[in-house]
Amino acid sequence: MNKFKRRFRKSKRSFRRRLPPVQSRDGISYRNMSLISRFISQQGKILSRRVNKVSLKQQRLITIAIKQARILSLIPFLNNEKLVKMKRAESTDRTKNFRTRKKKKKK
């Protein structure tokens, strides 16, 4: 029984408390691009609250700011540069060997 109690006992080790990613002095705004870019993935998606480690209120403000920046074209909706390059390469390969028929003249 003694071993069982030891398993679930909280450890007494101290841990270093991390600073929140958004301080109170940071203004969450669509104009603050350095702050907004921290909460967007490489694909351009908004990262979740659990990943960001922010409060619910801060996450809402961040989401609104990101959406406003997207509407004003400050941030792209999608950030798939590799995908765009691949599509361009495919389209040029297809049209490269494409033959056009010559129309016959009617007499």
Coordinates of N, CA and C in Angstrom, one line a residue:
M1 N 0.8 -1.2 0.0 CA 0.0 0.0 0.0 C 0.9 1.3 0.0
N2 N 2.0 1.2 0.6 CA 2.9 2.3 0.7 C 3.4 2.7 -0.6
K3 N 3.8 1.7 -1.5 CA 4.3 2.0 -2.8 C 3.2 2.7 -3.7
F4 N 2.0 2.3 -3.5 CA 0.8 2.8 -4.2 C 0.7 4.3 -4.0
K5 N 0.8 4.7 -2.7 CA 0.7 6.1 -2.4 C 1.8 6.9 -2.9
R6 N 3.0 6.4 -3.0 CA 4.1 7.1 -3.5 C 4.0 7.5 -5.0
R7 N 3.3 6.6 -5.7 CA 3.2 6.9 -7.2 C 2.4 8.2 -7.5
F8 N 1.4 8.4 -6.8 CA 0.5 9.5 -7.1 C 0.8 10.8 -6.3
R9 N 1.8 10.7 -5.5 CA 2.2 11.9 -4.7 C 2.9 12.9 -5.6
K10 N 2.6 14.2 -5.5 CA 3.2 15.2 -6.3 C 4.6 15.4 -5.9
S11 N 5.4 15.6 -6.9 CA 6.9 15.8 -6.7 C 7.1 17.2 -6.1
K12 N 8.1 17.3 -5.2 CA 8.4 18.6 -4.5 C 9.4 19.4 -5.3
R13 N 9.8 18.9 -6.5 CA 10.8 19.7 -7.2 C 10.2 21.0 -7.7
S14 N 11.0 22.0 -7.6 CA 10.5 23.3 -8.1 C 10.7 23.4 -9.7
F15 N 9.9 24.1 -10.3 CA 10.0 24.2 -11.7 C 10.0 25.7 -12.1
R16 N 10.6 26.0 -13.2 CA 10.7 27.4 -13.7 C 9.5 27.8 -14.4
R17 N 8.8 28.8 -14.0 CA 7.6 29.2 -14.6 C 7.9 30.0 -15.8
R18 N 7.4 29.6 -17.0 CA 7.7 30.3 -18.2 C 6.9 31.6 -18.3
L19 N 7.5 32.6 -19.0 CA 6.7 33.8 -19.2 C 5.7 33.6 -20.3
P20 N 4.6 34.2 -20.2 CA 3.6 34.1 -21.3 C 4.1 34.7 -22.6
P21 N 3.7 34.1 -23.8 CA 4.2 34.7 -25.0 C 3.7 36.1 -25.3
V22 N 2.6 36.5 -24.7 CA 2.0 37.8 -24.9 C 2.0 38.5 -23.6
Q23 N 2.8 39.6 -23.5 CA 2.8 40.4 -22.2 C 1.7 41.4 -22.3
S24 N 1.4 42.0 -21.2 CA 0.3 43.0 -21.1 C 0.7 44.2 -21.9
R25 N 1.9 44.5 -22.0 CA 2.3 45.7 -22.7 C 2.3 45.6 -24.2
D26 N 2.3 44.3 -24.7 CA 2.1 44.0 -26.2 C 0.7 44.3 -26.6
G27 N 0.6 45.2 -27.6 CA -0.7 45.4 -28.1 C -1.1 44.4 -29.2
I28 N -2.1 43.6 -28.9 CA -2.6 42.7 -29.9 C -3.4 43.4 -31.0
S29 N -2.8 43.6 -32.1 CA -3.4 44.4 -33.2 C -3.0 43.8 -34.5
Y30 N -3.8 44.1 -35.5 CA -3.5 43.6 -36.9 C -2.2 44.3 -37.4
R31 N -1.8 45.4 -36.9 CA -0.6 46.1 -37.3 C 0.7 45.6 -36.7
N32 N 0.5 44.9 -35.6 CA 1.7 44.3 -34.9 C 2.1 43.0 -35.6
M33 N 2.8 43.1 -36.7 CA 3.1 41.9 -37.5 C 4.1 40.9 -36.8
S34 N 5.0 41.5 -36.1 CA 6.0 40.6 -35.4 C 5.3 39.7 -34.3
L35 N 4.3 40.2 -33.7 CA 3.5 39.5 -32.7 C 2.6 38.4 -33.4
I36 N 1.9 38.9 -34.4 CA 1.0 38.0 -35.1 C 1.7 36.8 -35.8
S37 N 2.8 37.1 -36.4 CA 3.5 36.0 -37.1 C 4.0 34.9 -36.2
R38 N 4.1 35.1 -34.9 CA 4.5 34.0 -34.0 C 3.3 33.0 -33.8
F39 N 2.1 33.4 -34.1 CA 0.9 32.6 -33.8 C 0.4 32.0 -35.1
I40 N 1.1 32.0 -36.2 CA 0.7 31.4 -37.5 C 1.7 30.3 -37.8
S41 N 1.2 29.2 -38.3 CA 2.1 28.1 -38.7 C 2.7 28.4 -40.1
Q42 N 3.6 27.6 -40.5 CA 4.3 27.8 -41.8 C 3.3 27.7 -43.0
Q43 N 2.2 27.0 -42.8 CA 1.2 26.9 -43.8 C 0.3 28.1 -43.8
G44 N 0.3 28.9 -42.8 CA -0.5 30.1 -42.7 C -1.7 29.9 -41.8
K45 N -1.8 28.7 -41.1 CA -2.9 28.4 -40.2 C -2.7 29.1 -38.9
I46 N -3.8 29.4 -38.2 CA -3.7 30.0 -36.9 C -3.5 28.8 -35.9
L47 N -2.4 28.9 -35.1 CA -2.1 27.9 -34.1 C -3.1 27.9 -33.0
S48 N -3.3 26.7 -32.4 CA -4.3 26.6 -31.3 C -3.8 27.2 -30.0
R49 N -4.7 27.4 -29.1 CA -4.5 28.0 -27.8 C -3.5 27.1 -27.0
R50 N -3.6 25.8 -27.1 CA -2.8 24.9 -26.4 C -1.3 25.0 -26.8
V51 N -1.1 25.2 -28.1 CA 0.2 25.3 -28.7 C 0.8 26.7 -28.3
N52 N 0.0 27.7 -28.4 CA 0.4 29.1 -28.2 C 0.7 29.4 -26.7
K53 N 0.0 28.6 -25.8 CA 0.1 28.8 -24.4 C -0.4 30.2 -24.0
V54 N -1.5 30.6 -24.5 CA -2.1 31.9 -24.1 C -3.5 31.7 -23.5
S55 N -4.0 32.7 -22.9 CA -5.3 32.6 -22.3 C -6.4 32.7 -23.4
L56 N -7.6 32.4 -23.0 CA -8.7 32.3 -23.9 C -9.0 33.7 -24.5
K57 N -8.9 34.7 -23.7 CA -9.2 36.1 -24.1 C -8.1 36.5 -25.1
Q58 N -6.8 36.2 -24.8 CA -5.7 36.6 -25.7 C -5.8 35.8 -27.0
Q59 N -6.3 34.5 -27.0 CA -6.4 33.8 -28.2 C -7.5 34.4 -29.1
R60 N -8.6 34.8 -28.5 CA -9.6 35.5 -29.3 C -9.1 36.7 -30.0
L61 N -8.4 37.6 -29.2 CA -7.8 38.8 -29.8 C -6.8 38.5 -30.9
I62 N -6.0 37.5 -30.7 CA -5.0 37.1 -31.7 C -5.7 36.7 -33.0
T63 N -6.8 35.8 -32.8 CA -7.5 35.3 -34.0 C -8.2 36.5 -34.8
I64 N -8.8 37.4 -34.1 CA -9.4 38.6 -34.7 C -8.3 39.4 -35.4
A65 N -7.2 39.6 -34.8 CA -6.1 40.4 -35.4 C -5.6 39.7 -36.7
I66 N -5.4 38.4 -36.6 CA -4.9 37.7 -37.8 C -5.9 37.8 -39.0
K67 N -7.2 37.6 -38.6 CA -8.2 37.7 -39.7 C -8.3 39.1 -40.3
Q68 N -8.2 40.1 -39.5 CA -8.2 41.5 -40.0 C -7.0 41.7 -40.9
A69 N -5.8 41.2 -40.5 CA -4.6 41.4 -41.3 C -4.7 40.6 -42.6
R70 N -5.4 39.5 -42.6 CA -5.6 38.7 -43.9 C -6.5 39.5 -44.8
I71 N -7.6 40.1 -44.3 CA -8.5 40.8 -45.1 C -7.8 42.1 -45.7
L72 N -6.9 42.7 -45.0 CA -6.2 43.9 -45.5 C -5.0 43.5 -46.3
S73 N -4.8 42.2 -46.6 CA -3.7 41.7 -47.4 C -2.3 41.9 -46.8
L74 N -2.3 42.0 -45.5 CA -1.0 42.1 -44.8 C -0.3 40.7 -44.6
I75 N -1.2 39.7 -44.5 CA -0.8 38.3 -44.4 C -1.5 37.5 -45.5
P76 N -0.9 36.5 -46.1 CA -1.6 35.7 -47.1 C -2.5 34.7 -46.4
F77 N -3.6 34.4 -47.0 CA -4.5 33.4 -46.5 C -3.8 32.0 -46.4
L78 N -3.1 31.6 -47.5 CA -2.3 30.4 -47.5 C -0.9 30.7 -47.8
N79 N 0.0 29.9 -47.2 CA 1.4 30.2 -47.4 C 2.1 28.9 -48.0
N80 N 1.6 28.5 -49.1 CA 2.2 27.3 -49.8 C 3.0 27.7 -51.0
E81 N 4.2 28.2 -50.7 CA 5.1 28.6 -51.9 C 5.5 27.4 -52.7
K82 N 5.8 26.2 -52.0 CA 6.3 25.0 -52.7 C 5.2 24.5 -53.6
L83 N 3.9 24.5 -53.1 CA 2.8 24.0 -53.9 C 2.6 24.9 -55.1
V84 N 2.7 26.2 -55.0 CA 2.5 27.1 -56.2 C 3.6 26.8 -57.2
K85 N 4.9 26.6 -56.8 CA 6.0 26.4 -57.7 C 5.8 25.1 -58.4
M86 N 5.3 24.0 -57.7 CA 5.1 22.7 -58.3 C 4.0 22.8 -59.4
K87 N 2.9 23.6 -59.1 CA 1.8 23.7 -60.1 C 2.3 24.4 -61.3
R88 N 3.1 25.4 -61.2 CA 3.6 26.2 -62.3 C 4.5 25.3 -63.2
A89 N 5.3 24.5 -62.5 CA 6.2 23.6 -63.3 C 5.4 22.5 -64.0
E90 N 4.4 22.0 -63.4 CA 3.5 21.0 -64.1 C 2.8 21.6 -65.3
S91 N 2.3 22.8 -65.2 CA 1.6 23.4 -66.3 C 2.5 23.7 -67.5
T92 N 3.7 24.1 -67.2 CA 4.7 24.3 -68.3 C 5.1 23.0 -69.0
D93 N 5.2 22.0 -68.2 CA 5.6 20.7 -68.8 C 4.5 20.2 -69.7
R94 N 3.3 20.3 -69.3 CA 2.1 19.9 -70.2 C 2.0 20.6 -71.5
T95 N 2.2 21.9 -71.4 CA 2.0 22.7 -72.6 C 3.3 22.7 -73.5
K96 N 4.4 22.2 -73.0 CA 5.6 22.2 -73.7 C 5.5 21.4 -75.0
N97 N 5.0 20.2 -74.8 CA 4.9 19.2 -76.0 C 3.6 19.2 -76.6
F98 N 2.8 20.2 -76.3 CA 1.4 20.2 -76.9 C 1.5 20.7 -78.3
R99 N 0.8 19.9 -79.2 CA 0.8 20.3 -80.6 C -0.5 20.9 -81.0
T100 N -0.5 21.9 -81.8 CA -1.7 22.5 -82.3 C -1.9 22.1 -83.7
R101 N -3.1 21.8 -84.0 CA -3.5 21.4 -85.4 C -3.6 22.6 -86.3
K102 N -3.2 22.4 -87.5 CA -3.4 23.5 -88.4 C -4.7 23.3 -89.1
K103 N -5.5 24.4 -89.2 CA -6.8 24.3 -89.8 C -6.6 24.2 -91.3
K104 N -7.4 23.4 -91.9 CA -7.4 23.3 -93.4 C -8.3 24.4 -94.0
K105 N -7.7 25.0 -95.0 CA -8.5 26.1 -95.7 C -9.5 25.5 -96.6
K106 N -10.7 26.0 -96.6 CA -11.8 25.6 -97.5 C -11.7 26.3 -98.8
K107 N -11.9 25.6 -99.9 CA -11.8 26.2 -101.2 C -13.2 26.4 -101.8

